[in-house]
């Protein structure tokens, strides 16, 4: 077998509980990639604070994301799992990269525009330079591939531009990364509004299925989920809601949307939604069982995060040494 062995890096913000969009758009791919790649998976707590967080909840959410990484199938023996703020080099490189990034580039970022609208009471400088910190995350590790959902493509492209400019100004230093985006599931839409992505900071929990939702909650959220006009269970440009629900069904059943459409031919919305709910529950229950076992052993997570930070620092510190020298910062 021919393996492409390259270093990959990705991260999730501990802003709330993870949802099916995070799993199908990102983590499911991360689990596959761990077999063939050298992977670092980060919990990006410094990104999370660009939106106000309750301090007592942030630490808890950070631990919870680490637990969910394991429950979803990431293997700490194979991959490096760590918390962004435990590796100080992220903020140091971000500062230097701020000086290589143009205001206009950041003004074009659609996530900034969305978040600035959502949080108009707190449009802070960190929210604006968020993509620079993300570029630092990626570039610190000589990352070649960044497995993310479609919404993050623009940020990874900016990281490429920043790296190219840095190399041009200071000489070949940083590896140019590529986004790794799966075709299906790259953008799971909200259950209450299929024109916007499923998001953990959506105004209502009816927007998403959290990985920790119990069976009853899943059924009730899917029952309420918006559908399109008509009676047939089919996907297509004029059927955004059904396309989304069929995609979730197909991805969890390891089948195609086409096959799912044939399966539901002649059946109504109620039958479809009920089978979809069974599918989601069958996926979530074993995951939640694993989560319970992981939660019962808090020391294990602490050990994994400590070891992860130690391994990450080794790579990050070496990159920073090179970067400092290239930029001309005095060494002592
Ligand atoms: P928020 O909405 O609070 O900004 P989020 O739900 O978008 O958060 P992130 O932490 O920003 O979650 O994203 C983690 C990963 O999950 C990223 O790779 C992102 O691309 C992916 N992702 C997030 N939402 C979706 C979605 N609806 N469909 C597919 N992938 C998604
Ligand atoms: N911005 C990303 C989270 C994130 C990330 C990263 C993803 C921060 N740093 C580095 C990949 C690589 C998001 O909002 N999903």
JSON list of N, CA and C in Angstrom, two decimals, residues 67-121:
[
{"chain": "A", "resi": 67, "resn": "UNK", "atom": "N", "xyz": [-12.00, 15.19, 25.89]},
{"chain": "A", "resi": 67, "resn": "UNK", "atom": "CA", "xyz": [-12.68, 13.90, 26.13]},
{"chain": "A", "resi": 67, "resn": "UNK", "atom": "C", "xyz": [-13.42, 13.44, 24.89]},
{"chain": "A", "resi": 68, "resn": "UNK", "atom": "N", "xyz": [-14.06, 14.41, 24.22]},
{"chain": "A", "resi": 68, "resn": "UNK", "atom": "CA", "xyz": [-14.81, 14.05, 23.01]},
{"chain": "A", "resi": 68, "resn": "UNK", "atom": "C", "xyz": [-13.88, 13.61, 21.88]},
{"chain": "A", "resi": 69, "resn": "UNK", "atom": "N", "xyz": [-12.71, 14.22, 21.80]},
{"chain": "A", "resi": 69, "resn": "UNK", "atom": "CA", "xyz": [-11.74, 13.77, 20.79]},
{"chain": "A", "resi": 69, "resn": "UNK", "atom": "C", "xyz": [-11.51, 12.25, 20.96]},
{"chain": "A", "resi": 70, "resn": "UNK", "atom": "N", "xyz": [-11.30, 11.86, 22.21]},
{"chain": "A", "resi": 70, "resn": "UNK", "atom": "CA", "xyz": [-11.03, 10.43, 22.44]},
{"chain": "A", "resi": 70, "resn": "UNK", "atom": "C", "xyz": [-12.27, 9.59, 22.16]},
{"chain": "A", "resi": 71, "resn": "UNK", "atom": "N", "xyz": [-13.43, 10.08, 22.63]},
{"chain": "A", "resi": 71, "resn": "UNK", "atom": "CA", "xyz": [-14.67, 9.31, 22.43]},
{"chain": "A", "resi": 71, "resn": "UNK", "atom": "C", "xyz": [-14.99, 9.16, 20.94]},
{"chain": "A", "resi": 72, "resn": "UNK", "atom": "N", "xyz": [-14.56, 10.11, 20.12]},
{"chain": "A", "resi": 72, "resn": "UNK", "atom": "CA", "xyz": [-14.81, 10.03, 18.67]},
{"chain": "A", "resi": 72, "resn": "UNK", "atom": "C", "xyz": [-13.81, 9.09, 18.00]},
{"chain": "A", "resi": 73, "resn": "UNK", "atom": "N", "xyz": [-12.79, 8.68, 18.72]},
{"chain": "A", "resi": 73, "resn": "UNK", "atom": "CA", "xyz": [-11.88, 7.69, 18.13]},
{"chain": "A", "resi": 73, "resn": "UNK", "atom": "C", "xyz": [-10.46, 8.16, 17.88]},
{"chain": "A", "resi": 74, "resn": "UNK", "atom": "N", "xyz": [-10.11, 9.36, 18.34]},
{"chain": "A", "resi": 74, "resn": "UNK", "atom": "CA", "xyz": [-8.71, 9.76, 18.19]},
{"chain": "A", "resi": 74, "resn": "UNK", "atom": "C", "xyz": [-7.88, 8.98, 19.21]},
{"chain": "A", "resi": 75, "resn": "UNK", "atom": "N", "xyz": [-6.75, 8.49, 18.75]},
{"chain": "A", "resi": 75, "resn": "UNK", "atom": "CA", "xyz": [-5.92, 7.62, 19.58]},
{"chain": "A", "resi": 75, "resn": "UNK", "atom": "C", "xyz": [-4.68, 8.38, 20.04]},
{"chain": "A", "resi": 76, "resn": "UNK", "atom": "N", "xyz": [-4.59, 8.69, 21.33]},
{"chain": "A", "resi": 76, "resn": "UNK", "atom": "CA", "xyz": [-3.47, 9.49, 21.83]},
{"chain": "A", "resi": 76, "resn": "UNK", "atom": "C", "xyz": [-2.12, 8.80, 21.66]},
{"chain": "A", "resi": 77, "resn": "UNK", "atom": "N", "xyz": [-2.14, 7.51, 21.38]},
{"chain": "A", "resi": 77, "resn": "UNK", "atom": "CA", "xyz": [-0.87, 6.82, 21.11]},
{"chain": "A", "resi": 77, "resn": "UNK", "atom": "C", "xyz": [-0.34, 7.18, 19.73]},
{"chain": "A", "resi": 78, "resn": "UNK", "atom": "N", "xyz": [-1.27, 7.55, 18.85]},
{"chain": "A", "resi": 78, "resn": "UNK", "atom": "CA", "xyz": [-0.87, 7.86, 17.47]},
{"chain": "A", "resi": 78, "resn": "UNK", "atom": "C", "xyz": [-0.76, 9.35, 17.19]},
{"chain": "A", "resi": 79, "resn": "UNK", "atom": "N", "xyz": [-1.62, 10.14, 17.86]},
{"chain": "A", "resi": 79, "resn": "UNK", "atom": "CA", "xyz": [-1.68, 11.56, 17.52]},
{"chain": "A", "resi": 79, "resn": "UNK", "atom": "C", "xyz": [-1.34, 12.42, 18.74]},
{"chain": "A", "resi": 80, "resn": "UNK", "atom": "N", "xyz": [-0.98, 13.65, 18.49]},
{"chain": "A", "resi": 80, "resn": "UNK", "atom": "CA", "xyz": [-0.69, 14.58, 19.58]},
{"chain": "A", "resi": 80, "resn": "UNK", "atom": "C", "xyz": [-1.94, 15.42, 19.84]},
{"chain": "A", "resi": 81, "resn": "UNK", "atom": "N", "xyz": [-2.45, 15.31, 21.05]},
{"chain": "A", "resi": 81, "resn": "UNK", "atom": "CA", "xyz": [-3.63, 16.09, 21.43]},
{"chain": "A", "resi": 81, "resn": "UNK", "atom": "C", "xyz": [-3.19, 17.09, 22.49]},
{"chain": "A", "resi": 82, "resn": "UNK", "atom": "N", "xyz": [-3.45, 18.37, 22.26]},
{"chain": "A", "resi": 82, "resn": "UNK", "atom": "CA", "xyz": [-2.99, 19.36, 23.25]},
{"chain": "A", "resi": 82, "resn": "UNK", "atom": "C", "xyz": [-3.83, 20.62, 23.21]},
{"chain": "A", "resi": 83, "resn": "UNK", "atom": "N", "xyz": [-3.62, 21.46, 24.24]},
{"chain": "A", "resi": 83, "resn": "UNK", "atom": "CA", "xyz": [-4.36, 22.71, 24.38]},
{"chain": "A", "resi": 83, "resn": "UNK", "atom": "C", "xyz": [-3.46, 23.86, 23.90]},
{"chain": "A", "resi": 84, "resn": "UNK", "atom": "N", "xyz": [-4.02, 24.70, 23.05]},
{"chain": "A", "resi": 84, "resn": "UNK", "atom": "CA", "xyz": [-3.25, 25.79, 22.42]},
{"chain": "A", "resi": 84, "resn": "UNK", "atom": "C", "xyz": [-2.50, 26.65, 23.45]},
{"chain": "A", "resi": 85, "resn": "UNK", "atom": "N", "xyz": [-3.18, 27.06, 24.52]},
{"chain": "A", "resi": 85, "resn": "UNK", "atom": "CA", "xyz": [-2.55, 27.99, 25.47]},
{"chain": "A", "resi": 85, "resn": "UNK", "atom": "C", "xyz": [-1.41, 27.33, 26.26]},
{"chain": "A", "resi": 86, "resn": "UNK", "atom": "N", "xyz": [-1.29, 26.00, 26.18]},
{"chain": "A", "resi": 86, "resn": "UNK", "atom": "CA", "xyz": [-0.19, 25.34, 26.87]},
{"chain": "A", "resi": 86, "resn": "UNK", "atom": "C", "xyz": [1.13, 25.46, 26.10]},
{"chain": "A", "resi": 87, "resn": "UNK", "atom": "N", "xyz": [1.03, 25.92, 24.87]},
{"chain": "A", "resi": 87, "resn": "UNK", "atom": "CA", "xyz": [2.25, 26.06, 24.05]},
{"chain": "A", "resi": 87, "resn": "UNK", "atom": "C", "xyz": [2.38, 27.55, 23.70]},
{"chain": "A", "resi": 88, "resn": "UNK", "atom": "N", "xyz": [3.22, 28.26, 24.48]},
{"chain": "A", "resi": 88, "resn": "UNK", "atom": "CA", "xyz": [3.28, 29.73, 24.39]},
{"chain": "A", "resi": 88, "resn": "UNK", "atom": "C", "xyz": [3.72, 30.22, 23.02]},
{"chain": "A", "resi": 89, "resn": "UNK", "atom": "N", "xyz": [4.41, 29.37, 22.28]},
{"chain": "A", "resi": 89, "resn": "UNK", "atom": "CA", "xyz": [4.92, 29.77, 20.97]},
{"chain": "A", "resi": 89, "resn": "UNK", "atom": "C", "xyz": [3.80, 30.21, 20.03]},
{"chain": "A", "resi": 90, "resn": "UNK", "atom": "N", "xyz": [2.56, 29.74, 20.24]},
{"chain": "A", "resi": 90, "resn": "UNK", "atom": "CA", "xyz": [1.46, 30.14, 19.34]},
{"chain": "A", "resi": 90, "resn": "UNK", "atom": "C", "xyz": [1.26, 31.66, 19.36]},
{"chain": "A", "resi": 91, "resn": "UNK", "atom": "N", "xyz": [1.27, 32.24, 20.56]},
{"chain": "A", "resi": 91, "resn": "UNK", "atom": "CA", "xyz": [1.02, 33.68, 20.64]},
{"chain": "A", "resi": 91, "resn": "UNK", "atom": "C", "xyz": [2.24, 34.47, 20.17]},
{"chain": "A", "resi": 92, "resn": "UNK", "atom": "N", "xyz": [3.41, 33.90, 20.41]},
{"chain": "A", "resi": 92, "resn": "UNK", "atom": "CA", "xyz": [4.63, 34.60, 19.97]},
{"chain": "A", "resi": 92, "resn": "UNK", "atom": "C", "xyz": [4.68, 34.66, 18.44]},
{"chain": "A", "resi": 93, "resn": "UNK", "atom": "N", "xyz": [4.43, 33.53, 17.80]},
{"chain": "A", "resi": 93, "resn": "UNK", "atom": "CA", "xyz": [4.48, 33.54, 16.33]},
{"chain": "A", "resi": 93, "resn": "UNK", "atom": "C", "xyz": [3.34, 34.41, 15.78]},
{"chain": "A", "resi": 94, "resn": "UNK", "atom": "N", "xyz": [2.18, 34.36, 16.44]},
{"chain": "A", "resi": 94, "resn": "UNK", "atom": "CA", "xyz": [1.05, 35.16, 15.95]},
{"chain": "A", "resi": 94, "resn": "UNK", "atom": "C", "xyz": [1.43, 36.64, 15.92]},
{"chain": "A", "resi": 95, "resn": "UNK", "atom": "N", "xyz": [2.15, 37.10, 16.95]},
{"chain": "A", "resi": 95, "resn": "UNK", "atom": "CA", "xyz": [2.54, 38.53, 16.96]},
{"chain": "A", "resi": 95, "resn": "UNK", "atom": "C", "xyz": [3.42, 38.85, 15.75]},
{"chain": "A", "resi": 96, "resn": "UNK", "atom": "N", "xyz": [4.40, 37.97, 15.53]},
{"chain": "A", "resi": 96, "resn": "UNK", "atom": "CA", "xyz": [5.32, 38.24, 14.41]},
{"chain": "A", "resi": 96, "resn": "UNK", "atom": "C", "xyz": [4.53, 38.21, 13.09]},
{"chain": "A", "resi": 97, "resn": "UNK", "atom": "N", "xyz": [3.63, 37.26, 12.96]},
{"chain": "A", "resi": 97, "resn": "UNK", "atom": "CA", "xyz": [2.86, 37.15, 11.71]},
{"chain": "A", "resi": 97, "resn": "UNK", "atom": "C", "xyz": [1.91, 38.34, 11.53]},
{"chain": "A", "resi": 98, "resn": "UNK", "atom": "N", "xyz": [1.47, 38.93, 12.65]},
{"chain": "A", "resi": 98, "resn": "UNK", "atom": "CA", "xyz": [0.64, 40.14, 12.55]},
{"chain": "A", "resi": 98, "resn": "UNK", "atom": "C", "xyz": [1.34, 41.22, 11.74]},
{"chain": "A", "resi": 99, "resn": "UNK", "atom": "N", "xyz": [2.67, 41.21, 11.84]},
{"chain": "A", "resi": 99, "resn": "UNK", "atom": "CA", "xyz": [3.43, 42.26, 11.16]},
{"chain": "A", "resi": 99, "resn": "UNK", "atom": "C", "xyz": [3.67, 41.93, 9.69]},
{"chain": "A", "resi": 100, "resn": "UNK", "atom": "N", "xyz": [3.21, 40.74, 9.28]},
{"chain": "A", "resi": 100, "resn": "UNK", "atom": "CA", "xyz": [3.38, 40.31, 7.89]},
{"chain": "A", "resi": 100, "resn": "UNK", "atom": "C", "xyz": [2.01, 40.27, 7.19]},
{"chain": "A", "resi": 101, "resn": "UNK", "atom": "N", "xyz": [0.95, 40.53, 7.98]},
{"chain": "A", "resi": 101, "resn": "UNK", "atom": "CA", "xyz": [-0.41, 40.40, 7.46]},
{"chain": "A", "resi": 101, "resn": "UNK", "atom": "C", "xyz": [-0.98, 41.78, 7.17]},
{"chain": "A", "resi": 102, "resn": "UNK", "atom": "N", "xyz": [-1.71, 41.89, 6.08]},
{"chain": "A", "resi": 102, "resn": "UNK", "atom": "CA", "xyz": [-2.27, 43.20, 5.71]},
{"chain": "A", "resi": 102, "resn": "UNK", "atom": "C", "xyz": [-3.68, 43.35, 6.30]},
{"chain": "A", "resi": 103, "resn": "UNK", "atom": "N", "xyz": [-4.01, 44.56, 6.71]},
{"chain": "A", "resi": 103, "resn": "UNK", "atom": "CA", "xyz": [-5.35, 44.84, 7.25]},
{"chain": "A", "resi": 103, "resn": "UNK", "atom": "C", "xyz": [-6.42, 44.40, 6.25]},
{"chain": "A", "resi": 104, "resn": "UNK", "atom": "N", "xyz": [-6.18, 44.70, 4.97]},
{"chain": "A", "resi": 104, "resn": "UNK", "atom": "CA", "xyz": [-7.17, 44.39, 3.93]},
{"chain": "A", "resi": 104, "resn": "UNK", "atom": "C", "xyz": [-7.46, 42.89, 3.85]},
{"chain": "A", "resi": 105, "resn": "UNK", "atom": "N", "xyz": [-6.41, 42.08, 4.07]},
{"chain": "A", "resi": 105, "resn": "UNK", "atom": "CA", "xyz": [-6.60, 40.62, 4.03]},
{"chain": "A", "resi": 105, "resn": "UNK", "atom": "C", "xyz": [-7.56, 40.19, 5.14]},
{"chain": "A", "resi": 106, "resn": "UNK", "atom": "N", "xyz": [-7.38, 40.79, 6.31]},
{"chain": "A", "resi": 106, "resn": "UNK", "atom": "CA", "xyz": [-8.23, 40.41, 7.45]},
{"chain": "A", "resi": 106, "resn": "UNK", "atom": "C", "xyz": [-9.66, 40.94, 7.27]},
{"chain": "A", "resi": 107, "resn": "UNK", "atom": "N", "xyz": [-9.75, 42.12, 6.66]},
{"chain": "A", "resi": 107, "resn": "UNK", "atom": "CA", "xyz": [-11.09, 42.72, 6.44]},
{"chain": "A", "resi": 107, "resn": "UNK", "atom": "C", "xyz": [-11.93, 41.86, 5.51]},
{"chain": "A", "resi": 108, "resn": "UNK", "atom": "N", "xyz": [-11.27, 41.06, 4.66]},
{"chain": "A", "resi": 108, "resn": "UNK", "atom": "CA", "xyz": [-12.01, 40.23, 3.71]},
{"chain": "A", "resi": 108, "resn": "UNK", "atom": "C", "xyz": [-12.52, 38.92, 4.30]},
{"chain": "A", "resi": 109, "resn": "UNK", "atom": "N", "xyz": [-12.12, 38.58, 5.52]},
{"chain": "A", "resi": 109, "resn": "UNK", "atom": "CA", "xyz": [-12.48, 37.27, 6.09]},
{"chain": "A", "resi": 109, "resn": "UNK", "atom": "C", "xyz": [-13.97, 37.21, 6.42]},
{"chain": "A", "resi": 110, "resn": "UNK", "atom": "N", "xyz": [-14.66, 36.24, 5.84]},
{"chain": "A", "resi": 110, "resn": "UNK", "atom": "CA", "xyz": [-16.11, 36.20, 6.03]},
{"chain": "A", "resi": 110, "resn": "UNK", "atom": "C", "xyz": [-16.47, 35.83, 7.47]},
{"chain": "A", "resi": 111, "resn": "UNK", "atom": "N", "xyz": [-15.64, 34.96, 8.12]},
{"chain": "A", "resi": 111, "resn": "UNK", "atom": "CA", "xyz": [-15.97, 34.61, 9.51]},
{"chain": "A", "resi": 111, "resn": "UNK", "atom": "C", "xyz": [-15.91, 35.85, 10.40]},
{"chain": "A", "resi": 112, "resn": "UNK", "atom": "N", "xyz": [-14.95, 36.75, 10.14]},
{"chain": "A", "resi": 112, "resn": "UNK", "atom": "CA", "xyz": [-14.87, 37.98, 10.94]},
{"chain": "A", "resi": 112, "resn": "UNK", "atom": "C", "xyz": [-16.13, 38.81, 10.73]},
{"chain": "A", "resi": 113, "resn": "UNK", "atom": "N", "xyz": [-16.56, 38.92, 9.48]},
{"chain": "A", "resi": 113, "resn": "UNK", "atom": "CA", "xyz": [-17.76, 39.74, 9.20]},
{"chain": "A", "resi": 113, "resn": "UNK", "atom": "C", "xyz": [-18.97, 39.14, 9.92]},
{"chain": "A", "resi": 114, "resn": "UNK", "atom": "N", "xyz": [-19.10, 37.78, 9.84]},
{"chain": "A", "resi": 114, "resn": "UNK", "atom": "CA", "xyz": [-20.23, 37.12, 10.51]},
{"chain": "A", "resi": 114, "resn": "UNK", "atom": "C", "xyz": [-20.19, 37.33, 12.01]},
{"chain": "A", "resi": 115, "resn": "UNK", "atom": "N", "xyz": [-18.99, 37.08, 12.59]},
{"chain": "A", "resi": 115, "resn": "UNK", "atom": "CA", "xyz": [-18.89, 37.17, 14.07]},
{"chain": "A", "resi": 115, "resn": "UNK", "atom": "C", "xyz": [-19.03, 38.60, 14.54]},
{"chain": "A", "resi": 116, "resn": "UNK", "atom": "N", "xyz": [-18.56, 39.55, 13.74]},
{"chain": "A", "resi": 116, "resn": "UNK", "atom": "CA", "xyz": [-18.67, 40.96, 14.14]},
{"chain": "A", "resi": 116, "resn": "UNK", "atom": "C", "xyz": [-20.16, 41.35, 14.15]},
{"chain": "A", "resi": 117, "resn": "UNK", "atom": "N", "xyz": [-20.94, 40.75, 13.25]},
{"chain": "A", "resi": 117, "resn": "UNK", "atom": "CA", "xyz": [-22.38, 41.04, 13.26]},
{"chain": "A", "resi": 117, "resn": "UNK", "atom": "C", "xyz": [-23.04, 40.38, 14.46]},
{"chain": "A", "resi": 118, "resn": "UNK", "atom": "N", "xyz": [-22.63, 39.11, 14.70]},
{"chain": "A", "resi": 118, "resn": "UNK", "atom": "CA", "xyz": [-23.23, 38.36, 15.83]},
{"chain": "A", "resi": 118, "resn": "UNK", "atom": "C", "xyz": [-22.88, 38.97, 17.18]},
{"chain": "A", "resi": 119, "resn": "UNK", "atom": "N", "xyz": [-21.66, 39.54, 17.29]},
{"chain": "A", "resi": 119, "resn": "UNK", "atom": "CA", "xyz": [-21.19, 40.04, 18.58]},
{"chain": "A", "resi": 119, "resn": "UNK", "atom": "C", "xyz": [-20.85, 41.52, 18.46]},
{"chain": "A", "resi": 120, "resn": "UNK", "atom": "N", "xyz": [-21.83, 42.29, 18.00]},
{"chain": "A", "resi": 120, "resn": "UNK", "atom": "CA", "xyz": [-21.55, 43.69, 17.70]},
{"chain": "A", "resi": 120, "resn": "UNK", "atom": "C", "xyz": [-21.16, 44.47, 18.96]},
{"chain": "A", "resi": 121, "resn": "UNK", "atom": "N", "xyz": [-21.47, 43.92, 20.14]},
{"chain": "A", "resi": 121, "resn": "UNK", "atom": "CA", "xyz": [-21.12, 44.62, 21.38]},
{"chain": "A", "resi": 121, "resn": "UNK", "atom": "C", "xyz": [-19.64, 44.39, 21.75]}
]
